[in-house]
XYZ file of C-alpha atoms in Angstrom:
535
model
C -21.506 21.548 13.203
C -19.036 23.353 15.459
C -16.302 21.098 16.845
C -15.188 21.726 20.384
C -11.648 21.066 21.529
C -12.652 17.790 23.144
C -14.798 16.561 20.237
C -12.020 17.136 17.693
C -9.366 15.302 19.710
C -7.640 12.239 18.278
C -8.803 10.396 21.399
C -12.360 10.400 20.071
C -11.410 8.465 16.915
C -11.607 4.673 16.820
C -8.306 2.784 16.681
C -9.095 1.541 13.169
C -9.366 5.123 11.865
C -6.174 6.173 13.640
C -4.285 3.219 12.184
C -5.527 4.185 8.728
C -4.393 7.796 9.188
C -0.997 6.793 10.598
C -0.411 4.449 7.648
C 0.163 7.521 5.438
C 3.029 8.737 7.645
C 6.718 7.889 7.650
C 8.015 5.837 10.577
C 9.560 8.800 12.489
C 6.233 10.690 12.314
C 4.294 7.651 13.549
C 6.658 7.276 16.484
C 6.443 10.999 17.288
C 2.628 10.972 17.278
C 2.287 7.802 19.326
C 4.748 9.031 21.959
C 2.503 11.963 22.957
C 0.048 9.985 25.129
C -0.839 6.529 26.397
C -3.886 6.141 24.158
C -1.943 6.701 20.934
C 0.840 4.489 22.221
C -1.734 1.736 22.808
C -2.904 2.161 19.203
C 0.634 1.423 18.035
C 1.100 -1.491 20.458
C -2.151 -3.080 19.275
C -1.448 -2.654 15.542
C 0.794 -5.207 13.860
C 0.375 -3.308 10.576
C 1.892 -0.105 12.019
C 4.689 -2.011 13.749
C 5.430 -3.816 10.483
C 5.590 -0.529 8.525
C 7.963 0.959 11.113
C 10.165 -2.170 11.106
C 10.404 -2.182 7.294
C 11.460 1.456 7.194
C 13.876 1.146 10.113
C 15.647 -1.823 8.528
C 15.513 -0.046 5.128
C 13.889 -3.052 3.466
C 11.110 -3.583 0.929
C 8.762 -6.554 0.786
C 8.183 -8.777 -2.214
C 4.938 -10.735 -2.117
C 2.367 -12.262 -4.455
C -0.687 -10.120 -5.350
C -2.876 -12.579 -3.410
C -0.490 -12.881 -0.457
C -2.185 -14.624 2.484
C 0.333 -13.669 5.193
C -0.934 -11.183 7.775
C 1.049 -8.096 8.947
C 1.807 -9.929 12.205
C 3.254 -12.900 10.300
C 5.318 -10.611 8.054
C 6.619 -8.724 11.075
C 7.698 -11.993 12.681
C 9.477 -13.156 9.496
C 11.295 -9.832 9.138
C 12.424 -9.790 12.772
C 13.497 -13.438 12.602
C 15.634 -12.620 9.592
C 17.300 -9.798 11.538
C 17.894 -12.107 14.505
C 19.430 -14.814 12.318
C 22.060 -12.384 11.038
C 22.671 -11.001 14.526
C 23.306 -14.517 15.850
C 25.397 -15.376 12.738
C 26.070 -19.089 13.003
C 26.385 -20.032 9.314
C 25.161 -23.524 8.543
C 25.915 -25.158 5.179
C 22.686 -26.588 3.757
C 23.740 -27.496 0.208
C 26.735 -27.917 -2.084
C 26.996 -28.123 -5.861
C 29.444 -27.696 -8.723
C 29.157 -24.666 -10.995
C 31.269 -23.807 -14.058
C 33.794 -21.088 -13.250
C 33.849 -17.489 -14.372
C 32.559 -14.118 -13.254
C 30.065 -14.608 -10.402
C 26.980 -12.527 -9.576
C 23.996 -13.045 -7.295
C 20.595 -11.356 -7.411
C 17.074 -12.098 -6.212
C 17.914 -15.656 -5.158
C 19.710 -16.466 -8.426
C 23.370 -17.286 -8.998
C 24.987 -16.680 -12.374
C 28.479 -17.358 -13.693
C 29.852 -16.009 -16.956
C 32.848 -17.749 -18.506
C 34.386 -15.512 -21.159
C 36.001 -18.543 -22.752
C 34.071 -20.520 -23.999
C 31.341 -17.816 -23.834
C 28.878 -19.655 -21.577
C 26.562 -18.292 -18.889
C 25.034 -20.538 -16.211
C 22.056 -19.345 -14.139
C 20.710 -21.232 -11.118
C 17.640 -20.425 -8.987
C 18.784 -21.056 -5.411
C 15.325 -20.767 -3.852
C 13.778 -23.572 -5.932
C 14.820 -26.438 -3.659
C 17.973 -28.536 -3.275
C 20.683 -28.398 -5.943
C 19.251 -31.532 -7.618
C 15.841 -29.908 -8.090
C 16.860 -26.300 -8.724
C 15.816 -24.679 -11.990
C 18.934 -24.231 -14.085
C 19.720 -22.545 -17.367
C 22.785 -22.796 -19.597
C 23.240 -20.038 -22.167
C 25.828 -20.598 -24.906
C 26.815 -17.699 -27.164
C 27.883 -20.156 -29.869
C 24.292 -21.353 -30.266
C 22.888 -17.846 -30.578
C 21.477 -17.128 -34.083
C 23.652 -14.578 -35.889
C 24.084 -13.809 -39.581
C 26.355 -16.314 -41.289
C 30.060 -15.433 -41.419
C 29.542 -12.457 -39.067
C 32.367 -12.388 -36.536
C 31.136 -11.440 -33.095
C 31.992 -11.881 -29.440
C 29.896 -11.520 -26.299
C 31.821 -9.179 -24.001
C 29.523 -8.996 -20.983
C 26.301 -10.442 -19.610
C 24.023 -9.104 -16.894
C 20.849 -10.440 -15.365
C 18.009 -9.091 -13.252
C 15.841 -12.028 -12.157
C 13.396 -9.675 -10.422
C 12.457 -8.409 -13.910
C 13.114 -11.730 -15.698
C 15.742 -9.820 -17.681
C 18.878 -11.242 -19.296
C 21.080 -8.788 -21.210
C 24.288 -9.384 -23.122
C 26.650 -7.206 -25.143
C 27.963 -8.150 -28.564
C 30.757 -6.375 -30.405
C 30.969 -6.995 -34.102
C 33.299 -5.269 -36.593
C 31.202 -3.016 -38.786
C 33.835 -1.223 -40.827
C 37.606 -1.099 -40.743
C 37.604 1.967 -38.499
C 34.722 1.258 -36.151
C 33.100 -1.423 -34.045
C 29.354 -1.598 -33.482
C 28.085 -2.494 -30.029
C 24.684 -4.068 -29.443
C 22.851 -4.961 -26.243
C 20.294 -7.757 -26.568
C 17.406 -7.800 -24.067
C 15.757 -11.168 -23.419
C 13.691 -12.897 -20.780
C 15.767 -14.931 -18.375
C 13.224 -17.752 -18.353
C 12.568 -18.297 -22.078
C 15.236 -16.375 -24.084
C 12.465 -14.540 -25.915
C 12.635 -10.766 -26.529
C 11.702 -9.060 -23.262
C 8.052 -7.860 -23.377
C 8.842 -4.655 -21.438
C 11.721 -3.639 -23.698
C 10.978 -0.735 -26.034
C 13.444 -2.312 -28.443
C 14.858 -5.831 -28.570
C 18.333 -4.409 -29.241
C 20.046 -1.282 -27.901
C 22.743 0.011 -30.227
C 25.745 2.204 -29.589
C 25.579 4.226 -32.804
C 29.000 5.866 -32.722
C 32.427 4.203 -32.512
C 32.902 3.657 -28.795
C 36.688 3.144 -28.916
C 39.514 4.495 -31.009
C 39.967 2.988 -34.455
C 43.506 1.852 -33.597
C 42.351 -0.170 -30.565
C 41.986 -3.919 -31.083
C 38.694 -5.561 -30.128
C 40.459 -7.867 -27.620
C 41.721 -4.800 -25.723
C 38.176 -3.600 -25.062
C 36.635 -4.153 -21.610
C 32.854 -4.011 -21.338
C 30.714 -3.857 -18.208
C 26.936 -3.881 -18.236
C 24.890 -2.638 -15.266
C 21.120 -2.752 -14.667
C 19.156 -0.669 -12.152
C 15.394 -0.945 -12.648
C 14.591 0.678 -15.985
C 18.158 2.015 -16.348
C 20.879 0.128 -18.176
C 24.487 1.347 -18.364
C 27.150 0.327 -20.872
C 30.619 1.108 -19.542
C 33.560 0.391 -21.821
C 37.238 1.107 -21.439
C 40.529 -0.201 -22.767
C 43.329 -2.017 -21.020
C 46.342 -0.499 -19.285
C 48.394 -0.104 -22.460
C 45.809 1.376 -24.860
C 45.473 5.133 -24.986
C 41.701 5.283 -25.504
C 38.936 7.248 -23.785
C 36.493 5.443 -21.528
C 32.850 5.746 -22.534
C 29.552 5.550 -20.657
C 26.164 5.233 -22.336
C 22.840 5.092 -20.456
C 19.373 4.055 -21.600
C 15.896 3.661 -20.202
C 15.432 0.255 -21.808
C 11.650 0.352 -21.349
C 11.087 3.557 -23.342
C 11.753 4.731 -26.888
C 14.238 7.562 -26.788
C 16.868 9.551 -28.621
C 20.130 8.092 -27.318
C 22.023 11.173 -26.208
C 23.015 10.158 -22.674
C 26.642 9.461 -23.561
C 29.778 10.446 -21.679
C 33.148 10.358 -23.418
C 36.177 10.780 -21.197
C 38.108 13.968 -21.988
C 41.883 14.088 -22.246
C 44.117 13.444 -20.388
C 42.668 9.960 -20.084
C 42.549 8.356 -16.653
C 42.325 4.642 -15.986
C 38.645 4.060 -15.266
C 38.266 0.654 -13.604
C 34.622 0.097 -12.721
C 31.233 1.700 -12.185
C 27.982 1.085 -10.319
C 24.522 2.671 -10.331
C 23.585 3.831 -6.824
C 20.095 5.157 -7.552
C 17.943 6.046 -10.520
C 19.881 9.238 -11.238
C 23.463 8.692 -10.049
C 26.443 6.636 -11.129
C 29.807 6.140 -9.391
C 33.000 5.445 -11.364
C 36.333 4.456 -9.807
C 39.396 5.875 -11.608
C 43.141 5.778 -11.216
C 44.492 9.137 -12.264
C 47.406 9.673 -14.630
C 50.873 10.211 -13.201
C 51.194 9.931 -9.435
C 47.786 11.443 -8.619
C 45.564 9.457 -6.221
C 42.556 7.321 -7.108
C 39.157 9.031 -7.322
C 35.481 8.199 -7.205
C 33.635 10.255 -9.817
C 29.927 10.916 -9.175
C 27.781 11.356 -12.299
C 24.184 12.596 -12.494
C 21.946 11.498 -15.365
C 18.415 12.540 -14.393
C 17.795 13.755 -17.977
C 18.576 10.945 -20.424
C 18.271 13.418 -23.292
C 21.597 14.927 -22.238
C 25.082 13.566 -21.463
C 25.758 12.520 -17.846
C 27.182 15.323 -15.716
C 30.158 14.750 -13.445
C 29.086 16.548 -10.261
C 31.922 15.561 -7.913
C 35.281 13.835 -7.662
C 36.017 12.206 -4.309
C 39.747 11.774 -3.792
C 41.146 8.631 -2.160
C 44.365 8.848 -0.167
C 46.599 6.781 -2.493
C 47.175 5.447 -6.021
C 46.423 1.686 -6.162
C 47.371 -0.786 -8.865
C 43.700 -1.523 -9.624
C 40.215 -1.134 -8.141
C 36.758 -2.588 -8.601
C 33.345 -1.899 -7.073
C 30.867 -4.310 -5.533
C 27.278 -3.421 -4.764
C 23.927 -5.114 -4.267
C 21.497 -5.374 -7.159
C 18.353 -3.276 -7.206
C 15.208 -5.397 -7.017
C 12.387 -4.248 -9.324
C 9.638 -6.857 -9.196
C 7.752 -7.227 -12.453
C 4.040 -8.196 -12.341
C 4.803 -11.568 -13.943
C 7.325 -12.416 -11.227
C 4.835 -11.504 -8.486
C 2.142 -13.644 -10.098
C 4.530 -16.618 -10.157
C 4.990 -16.458 -6.367
C 2.817 -18.531 -4.066
C 0.320 -16.801 -1.778
C 2.427 -17.798 1.264
C 5.727 -16.605 -0.206
C 7.082 -13.371 1.282
C 10.620 -12.043 0.825
C 12.525 -8.962 1.896
C 15.219 -7.082 0.031
C 17.278 -3.960 0.781
C 15.718 -0.671 -0.251
C 17.476 0.553 -3.382
C 18.002 4.071 -2.057
C 19.947 2.829 0.987
C 22.864 0.669 -0.026
C 26.545 0.220 0.565
C 29.224 -0.098 -2.058
C 32.589 -1.780 -1.548
C 35.627 -0.255 -3.240
C 38.148 -3.079 -3.491
C 41.783 -2.013 -3.683
C 44.241 -4.573 -5.033
C 47.141 -5.568 -2.823
C 49.038 -6.949 -1.214
C 48.143 -5.663 1.246
C 44.588 -5.598 -0.110
C 41.842 -3.589 1.526
C 38.216 -2.563 1.021
C 36.459 0.728 1.641
C 32.809 0.113 2.565
C 31.020 3.327 1.623
C 27.571 4.591 2.617
C 26.199 5.939 -0.683
C 23.583 8.156 0.996
C 26.250 9.926 3.028
C 28.536 10.129 0.007
C 25.902 11.792 -2.200
C 24.987 14.190 0.615
C 28.648 15.186 0.976
C 28.937 15.710 -2.789
C 25.829 17.902 -2.984
C 26.567 20.045 0.079
C 28.623 23.207 0.104
C 29.273 25.683 -2.680
C 28.983 24.325 -6.225
C 29.958 26.176 -9.397
C 27.624 25.528 -12.332
C 29.298 23.445 -15.026
C 32.214 22.353 -12.823
C 32.586 19.168 -10.814
C 33.434 19.612 -7.177
C 36.681 18.045 -5.945
C 36.403 16.648 -2.413
C 39.682 15.861 -0.638
C 39.706 12.600 1.293
C 39.353 14.254 4.704
C 36.124 16.029 3.620
C 34.236 12.835 2.800
C 36.214 9.632 3.464
C 36.399 9.330 7.270
C 32.661 9.999 7.826
C 31.271 8.112 4.802
C 33.362 4.935 4.889
C 35.033 2.222 6.926
C 38.304 0.648 5.784
C 38.429 -3.159 6.181
C 41.541 -5.357 6.018
C 42.211 -9.030 6.713
C 43.148 -9.465 10.399
C 45.985 -11.887 9.490
C 48.609 -10.567 7.008
C 48.679 -12.575 3.763
C 49.576 -12.316 0.090
C 46.021 -12.194 -1.282
C 45.512 -9.533 -3.949
C 41.773 -9.133 -3.291
C 39.730 -9.361 -0.081
C 36.975 -11.987 -0.067
C 34.220 -9.510 0.831
C 30.814 -8.643 -0.604
C 28.073 -6.145 0.291
C 24.291 -6.310 -0.002
C 22.034 -3.552 1.275
C 23.379 -2.450 4.658
C 25.414 -5.606 5.337
C 28.767 -7.062 4.328
C 30.168 -10.601 4.586
C 33.927 -11.124 4.802
C 35.848 -14.411 4.538
C 39.092 -13.803 6.449
C 42.116 -16.144 6.352
C 43.097 -17.588 9.729
C 46.724 -18.173 8.640
C 49.149 -16.785 6.075
C 48.812 -19.981 3.978
C 45.056 -19.282 3.575
C 44.012 -22.884 4.241
C 41.458 -21.908 6.893
C 38.924 -19.082 6.838
C 36.461 -17.494 9.230
C 33.277 -15.774 8.138
C 32.336 -12.465 9.696
C 29.415 -10.161 9.020
C 29.310 -6.371 9.285
C 26.021 -4.472 9.650
C 25.887 -0.693 9.111
C 22.147 -0.214 9.710
C 21.656 2.126 12.716
C 18.412 0.507 13.847
C 19.808 -3.029 13.771
C 22.898 -1.827 15.638
C 20.699 -0.312 18.367
C 18.672 -3.527 18.644
C 21.881 -5.540 18.980
C 23.147 -3.178 21.706
C 19.924 -3.763 23.654
C 20.072 -7.555 23.246
C 21.454 -9.528 26.189
C 22.597 -12.441 24.002
C 24.482 -10.370 21.383
C 28.007 -11.839 21.200
C 29.451 -9.498 18.581
C 31.127 -6.101 18.713
C 29.746 -2.627 18.031
C 32.402 -0.316 16.593
C 31.699 3.412 16.788
C 35.241 4.707 17.337
C 37.455 5.608 14.342
C 39.766 2.844 13.114
C 43.292 3.333 11.789
C 44.833 1.349 8.923
C 48.422 1.651 7.746
C 49.248 1.320 4.053
C 52.632 0.950 2.404
C 51.905 3.750 -0.090
C 51.192 6.313 2.618
C 53.185 8.241 5.155
C 50.005 8.888 7.123
C 47.386 6.423 8.371
C 43.930 5.866 6.882
C 41.297 6.841 9.465
C 37.625 5.916 8.913
C 34.691 6.078 11.304
C 31.439 4.759 9.755
C 29.705 2.920 12.677
C 28.963 -0.801 12.337
C 28.545 -4.021 14.271
C 30.560 -7.174 13.647
C 29.880 -10.829 14.407
C 32.476 -13.554 13.753
C 31.286 -17.091 13.055
C 32.422 -19.587 15.688
C 33.283 -22.365 13.206
C 36.098 -22.066 10.662
C 36.025 -23.139 7.021
C 38.826 -25.619 6.409
C 39.790 -25.840 2.756
C 42.743 -27.378 0.973
C 41.591 -25.656 -2.202
C 41.731 -21.968 -2.902
C 38.922 -19.840 -1.523
C 37.757 -17.867 -4.572
C 35.133 -15.537 -3.159
C 32.066 -15.071 -0.995
C 28.746 -13.521 -1.982
C 25.323 -13.365 -0.361
C 21.826 -11.955 -0.205
C 19.517 -11.669 2.812
C 18.775 -15.398 2.887
C 21.844 -17.215 1.525
C 25.630 -17.025 1.829
C 27.617 -18.584 -1.019
C 31.169 -19.762 -0.290
C 32.962 -20.167 -3.616
C 36.002 -22.444 -3.830
C 38.025 -23.860 -6.686
C 37.531 -27.523 -7.512
C 40.275 -30.127 -6.982
C 39.245 -32.016 -10.110
C 38.684 -29.215 -12.624
C 40.345 -25.800 -12.586
C 37.443 -24.419 -14.656
C 34.829 -25.455 -12.085
C 33.710 -23.963 -8.763
C 32.556 -25.750 -5.622
C 29.680 -23.711 -4.159
C 28.695 -24.140 -0.509
C 25.280 -22.642 0.307
C 24.914 -21.515 3.920
C 22.136 -19.931 5.952
C 23.205 -17.117 8.330
C 21.696 -19.139 11.220
C 18.391 -20.660 12.271
C 15.463 -18.302 11.672
C 14.283 -17.894 15.230
C 13.526 -14.698 17.084
């Protein structure tokens, strides 16, 4: 059969076939095709499935749903847009309050966890399982964990990934006089059984990971999980002259553990690290002497080899200390999906498009919110010499890839109360220098959501596209950053006679963490919704 020009036109195909063909395209290609004529535009306007796919990609989100999900594309599109509108309106409403033992706080996939180093207790709470009285709750005590008799050990770090039902913790136990063995135990979060997806119940650091003359109490351990990657980052305190060490595993596969990085001399002061995608790691370091702080970018695509430092991004000053905050990567295991109801649908930021927050201790304290996609692009562009890491001065990457945030009212806080998740940030800002009253504000760096806000008649926030200038006491010149974002400030203040500890959030909940009047080792957690979920 010979096809004529008219018979082979897209206009001759039914809408159902066109929708099927367009479903294989990325959102920009769908929009390009459907903008060529009225018929193709009508196909898009009539298809909730195509509109939903475009909305997901534009907001850089992924859906999490049960295998037998009953919600239609039109219903999912409405839920996703309502969620965007609730953040754009940003009128936080407290819906619950509970007490939680104090310690290091993390939030992932609707779960809150606190880890108290003394007395070695982790508390995990599922926020999406009803009110605080009915929420599923787990208390994990290291003292009750079965270990060989008379074996001294200490849990140095815990990490959880509820989307994979994974709970991991690190134990250091003296093995010989001159070395310390390090073990990572991999369990299910729900039952404390060995994790069924783990290739081995225990990951072991085979070589001494710190110098023999360094005491165990001077060792800092941080554990990070990103899908099937798990990173052990250990370093010593300010006064111990020991190299930092990074070890990376694919915890779901048997492998020869060779992906180890040992810091060469002269040793810097590595503070923190975060995994930004399946193959890249960012480490914040304070350099020796009077050199400025740096972000080191490591690549570890081949776990059979040591990580490679591909770039060092210089910051414009030398702070007292730094730490990184970033949103957790959601990898939904089949068991988790099967446990969801057919009507349950959730949305989480796409792992390849996230912000990180580099917190710089003060006073005055400040935060650099950094677009990791732009940062990696800047690191990989230009001329690169094989075997050497590229050094990027601040002006080559910082102004375009970041936005510097400070509290609007000067205060003596050492750390900003700010967290990031996906393309958003939430900031609790003091309204006075005594820090007895706070206002919540949200920042959104997603270009699509910014454009939708600009087109909305009822948007009451601000869209900031011009560079901002921040002065710092350590610098003769100002810090200029220009990453575009929109900001909305909550109308109601948070009055608190107790100390505001922190704020954290995901796409559905904001947690306001305050110290308790009755017990210094206990937190008061207020759970707030960004606003009513209406379009």
